[in-house]
Amino acid sequence: MHTLKLDKHDKRDLILAKGAAVMMRRGYHGTGVQEIVQAAGIPKGSFYHYFASKEDFALAALASIYQPRLQRYAQALSNADKAPLARILDYYRDLQAYFSQPQGVQCHCFIGSLSFEMSEAVPAIGEHVAAVLDESVRLLAACLREAQQQGALAAEEDCDNLALFIANAWQGVLTRLKVGNDLAPLNAFVLRLERLLQP
């Protein structure tokens, strides 16, 4: 019987995936390197082969989780088969459907957890979190401006401000989900978004 050997990129990805899942549940301070390597099933020395420290791991985990999410967000908000406002509403309705499933409500917001715990203590983490959030607002504002150009939003609407408002409200929803596993804030957010964006 042959043992499957992972190449260095696969092993690094495995550590990131398993370790980030632990850090999402337990928080930055509640997760040590030992918990990360146990979850990944690797010796402790392997961790330091790929990451200089737990802070370095957290930064890499942020990138590995949120770069693909931002790509999916960009794809959803640039789908030419849908009207711009429909793209936004459908994206958040899909998230509503996901979080309404039993496994969805247990999902934790990694970026929210890290920002609460570490943004002040480790400026690099705060900067990375801010960059992710700023990019999501930029993508949303661009979609809103497209809707405005098509006459679906009032000409006087401040699309940058509206995008920031929606993004901040969504972060509040994620915080409430983490605190209470209650879908009411999520449902209220989608309902208000529908009233805000539907003609």
CSV table of C-alpha atoms in Angstrom, one decimal:
chain,number,residue,atom,x,y,z
A,1,MET,CA,0.0,0.0,0.0
A,2,HIS,CA,1.4,3.4,-1.0
A,3,THR,CA,1.1,6.4,1.2
A,4,LEU,CA,0.0,9.6,-0.6
A,5,LYS,CA,2.7,12.2,-0.5
A,6,LEU,CA,1.7,15.9,-0.7
A,7,ASP,CA,4.0,18.3,-2.4
A,8,LYS,CA,5.0,21.5,-0.6
A,9,HIS,CA,2.2,23.6,-2.0
A,10,ASP,CA,-0.5,21.0,-1.1
A,11,LYS,CA,0.9,20.6,2.4
A,12,ARG,CA,0.9,24.4,2.9
A,13,ASP,CA,-2.7,24.6,1.6
A,14,LEU,CA,-3.6,21.7,4.0
A,15,ILE,CA,-2.2,23.5,7.0
A,16,LEU,CA,-4.0,26.8,5.9
A,17,ALA,CA,-7.3,25.1,5.5
A,18,LYS,CA,-7.3,23.0,8.6
A,19,GLY,CA,-5.7,25.7,10.8
A,20,ALA,CA,-7.9,28.5,9.6
A,21,ALA,CA,-11.0,26.3,10.4
A,22,VAL,CA,-9.7,26.0,14.0
A,23,MET,CA,-8.9,29.7,14.3
A,24,MET,CA,-12.4,30.6,13.0
A,25,ARG,CA,-14.0,28.5,15.7
A,26,ARG,CA,-11.6,29.3,18.6
A,27,GLY,CA,-10.3,32.8,17.7
A,28,TYR,CA,-6.7,33.9,17.3
A,29,HIS,CA,-5.8,33.9,21.0
A,30,GLY,CA,-7.6,30.6,21.5
A,31,THR,CA,-5.6,28.8,18.8
A,32,GLY,CA,-2.0,27.8,19.3
A,33,VAL,CA,0.4,26.4,16.8
A,34,GLN,CA,-0.1,23.0,18.4
A,35,GLU,CA,-3.9,23.1,17.7
A,36,ILE,CA,-3.1,24.0,14.1
A,37,VAL,CA,-0.7,21.2,13.5
A,38,GLN,CA,-2.9,18.7,15.2
A,39,ALA,CA,-5.8,19.7,13.0
A,40,ALA,CA,-3.6,19.3,9.9
A,41,GLY,CA,-2.0,16.0,11.1
A,42,ILE,CA,1.5,17.3,10.7
A,43,PRO,CA,4.6,17.6,13.0
A,44,LYS,CA,5.1,21.0,14.6
A,45,GLY,CA,8.4,21.5,12.7
A,46,SER,CA,6.5,21.4,9.4
A,47,PHE,CA,4.5,24.5,10.5
A,48,TYR,CA,7.6,26.6,10.8
A,49,HIS,CA,8.9,25.4,7.5
A,50,TYR,CA,6.0,27.2,5.9
A,51,PHE,CA,5.1,30.0,8.3
A,52,ALA,CA,7.4,32.2,10.4
A,53,SER,CA,4.9,32.6,13.2
A,54,LYS,CA,1.3,32.3,14.1
A,55,GLU,CA,0.8,35.9,12.9
A,56,ASP,CA,2.4,35.0,9.6
A,57,PHE,CA,-0.1,32.1,9.4
A,58,ALA,CA,-3.0,34.3,10.1
A,59,LEU,CA,-2.1,36.7,7.3
A,60,ALA,CA,-1.6,33.8,4.9
A,61,ALA,CA,-5.0,32.3,6.0
A,62,LEU,CA,-6.7,35.6,5.4
A,63,ALA,CA,-5.3,35.7,1.9
A,64,SER,CA,-6.2,32.1,1.1
A,65,ILE,CA,-9.8,32.5,2.3
A,66,TYR,CA,-10.6,36.0,1.0
A,67,GLN,CA,-8.9,36.2,-2.4
A,68,PRO,CA,-11.2,33.5,-3.8
A,69,ARG,CA,-14.2,35.1,-2.1
A,70,LEU,CA,-13.4,38.5,-3.6
A,71,GLN,CA,-13.0,36.8,-7.0
A,72,ARG,CA,-16.4,35.2,-6.7
A,73,TYR,CA,-17.9,38.5,-5.5
A,74,ALA,CA,-16.4,40.2,-8.5
A,75,GLN,CA,-17.7,37.6,-10.9
A,76,ALA,CA,-21.2,37.8,-9.4
A,77,LEU,CA,-21.3,41.6,-9.6
A,78,SER,CA,-20.0,41.7,-13.2
A,79,ASN,CA,-22.4,39.0,-14.6
A,80,ALA,CA,-23.6,40.7,-17.8
A,81,ASP,CA,-26.6,38.3,-18.0
A,82,LYS,CA,-28.3,40.1,-15.1
A,83,ALA,CA,-29.1,43.7,-14.4
A,84,PRO,CA,-26.7,45.3,-12.0
A,85,LEU,CA,-29.1,45.5,-9.0
A,86,ALA,CA,-30.3,42.0,-9.6
A,87,ARG,CA,-26.7,40.8,-9.4
A,88,ILE,CA,-26.4,42.3,-5.9
A,89,LEU,CA,-29.7,41.1,-4.7
A,90,ASP,CA,-29.1,37.6,-6.0
A,91,TYR,CA,-25.7,37.4,-4.4
A,92,TYR,CA,-27.0,38.2,-0.9
A,93,ARG,CA,-30.1,36.0,-1.4
A,94,ASP,CA,-27.7,33.1,-2.2
A,95,LEU,CA,-25.9,33.9,1.1
A,96,GLN,CA,-29.2,34.0,2.9
A,97,ALA,CA,-30.1,30.5,1.5
A,98,TYR,CA,-26.6,29.2,2.5
A,99,PHE,CA,-26.8,30.5,6.1
A,100,SER,CA,-30.3,29.2,6.4
A,101,GLN,CA,-29.0,25.6,6.1
A,102,PRO,CA,-28.0,23.8,9.3
A,103,GLN,CA,-24.2,24.0,8.5
A,104,GLY,CA,-24.4,27.6,7.3
A,105,VAL,CA,-25.5,29.1,10.6
A,106,GLN,CA,-22.5,27.5,12.3
A,107,CYS,CA,-20.1,29.4,9.9
A,108,HIS,CA,-17.9,31.9,11.5
A,109,CYS,CA,-16.6,35.1,10.0
A,110,PHE,CA,-12.8,34.8,10.0
A,111,ILE,CA,-12.2,38.4,9.0
A,112,GLY,CA,-14.5,39.6,11.8
A,113,SER,CA,-12.8,37.5,14.4
A,114,LEU,CA,-9.4,38.6,13.5
A,115,SER,CA,-10.3,42.2,13.2
A,116,PHE,CA,-11.8,42.3,16.7
A,117,GLU,CA,-8.9,40.4,18.3
A,118,MET,CA,-5.8,41.5,16.4
A,119,SER,CA,-6.2,44.7,14.3
A,120,GLU,CA,-4.7,46.9,16.9
A,121,ALA,CA,-2.2,44.4,18.3
A,122,VAL,CA,-0.8,43.5,14.9
A,123,PRO,CA,-1.1,46.4,12.4
A,124,ALA,CA,-0.3,44.1,9.4
A,125,ILE,CA,-3.5,42.1,10.2
A,126,GLY,CA,-5.5,45.2,10.5
A,127,GLU,CA,-4.2,46.5,7.2
A,128,HIS,CA,-5.0,43.2,5.4
A,129,VAL,CA,-8.5,43.2,6.9
A,130,ALA,CA,-9.0,46.8,5.8
A,131,ALA,CA,-7.8,46.0,2.3
A,132,VAL,CA,-10.2,43.1,1.9
A,133,LEU,CA,-13.1,45.2,3.1
A,134,ASP,CA,-12.2,48.1,1.0
A,135,GLU,CA,-12.0,46.0,-2.1
A,136,SER,CA,-15.4,44.5,-1.5
A,137,VAL,CA,-16.8,48.0,-1.2
A,138,ARG,CA,-15.1,49.1,-4.4
A,139,LEU,CA,-16.6,46.1,-6.3
A,140,LEU,CA,-20.1,46.9,-4.9
A,141,ALA,CA,-19.8,50.6,-5.7
A,142,ALA,CA,-18.8,49.8,-9.3
A,143,CYS,CA,-21.9,47.7,-9.7
A,144,LEU,CA,-24.1,50.4,-8.2
A,145,ARG,CA,-22.6,53.0,-10.6
A,146,GLU,CA,-23.4,50.7,-13.5
A,147,ALA,CA,-27.0,50.5,-12.3
A,148,GLN,CA,-27.0,54.3,-12.0
A,149,GLN,CA,-25.8,54.7,-15.5
A,150,GLN,CA,-28.7,52.5,-16.7
A,151,GLY,CA,-31.2,54.6,-14.8
A,152,ALA,CA,-32.0,52.0,-12.1
A,153,LEU,CA,-30.6,54.2,-9.4
A,154,ALA,CA,-31.2,58.0,-8.9
A,155,ALA,CA,-28.6,60.2,-10.6
A,156,GLU,CA,-28.0,61.9,-7.3
A,157,GLU,CA,-27.3,58.7,-5.4
A,158,ASP,CA,-23.8,58.5,-3.8
A,159,CYS,CA,-22.8,55.0,-4.9
A,160,ASP,CA,-19.6,54.9,-2.8
A,161,ASN,CA,-21.6,55.8,0.3
A,162,LEU,CA,-24.3,53.3,-0.5
A,163,ALA,CA,-21.8,50.6,-1.1
A,164,LEU,CA,-20.1,51.3,2.3
A,165,PHE,CA,-23.5,51.3,4.0
A,166,ILE,CA,-24.4,47.9,2.6
A,167,ALA,CA,-21.0,46.4,3.3
A,168,ASN,CA,-21.0,47.7,6.9
A,169,ALA,CA,-24.5,46.3,7.4
A,170,TRP,CA,-23.4,43.0,6.1
A,171,GLN,CA,-20.5,42.9,8.5
A,172,GLY,CA,-23.0,43.6,11.3
A,173,VAL,CA,-25.1,40.6,10.2
A,174,LEU,CA,-22.1,38.3,10.3
A,175,THR,CA,-21.3,39.5,13.8
A,176,ARG,CA,-24.9,38.8,14.9
A,177,LEU,CA,-24.7,35.3,13.4
A,178,LYS,CA,-21.5,34.6,15.2
A,179,VAL,CA,-22.9,35.8,18.5
A,180,GLY,CA,-26.4,34.3,18.5
A,181,ASN,CA,-26.9,31.9,15.6
A,182,ASP,CA,-30.1,33.8,14.9
A,183,LEU,CA,-31.2,34.3,11.3
A,184,ALA,CA,-33.5,37.3,12.0
A,185,PRO,CA,-30.7,39.9,11.4
A,186,LEU,CA,-29.8,38.2,8.1
A,187,ASN,CA,-33.4,38.1,7.0
A,188,ALA,CA,-34.0,41.7,8.0
A,189,PHE,CA,-30.8,42.7,6.0
A,190,VAL,CA,-32.0,41.0,2.8
A,191,LEU,CA,-35.5,42.5,3.2
A,192,ARG,CA,-34.1,46.0,3.6
A,193,LEU,CA,-31.7,45.5,0.8
A,194,GLU,CA,-34.6,44.5,-1.5
A,195,ARG,CA,-36.5,47.6,-0.6
A,196,LEU,CA,-33.5,49.7,-1.0
A,197,LEU,CA,-32.5,48.4,-4.5
A,198,GLN,CA,-35.6,47.3,-6.2
A,199,PRO,CA,-37.2,49.9,-8.4
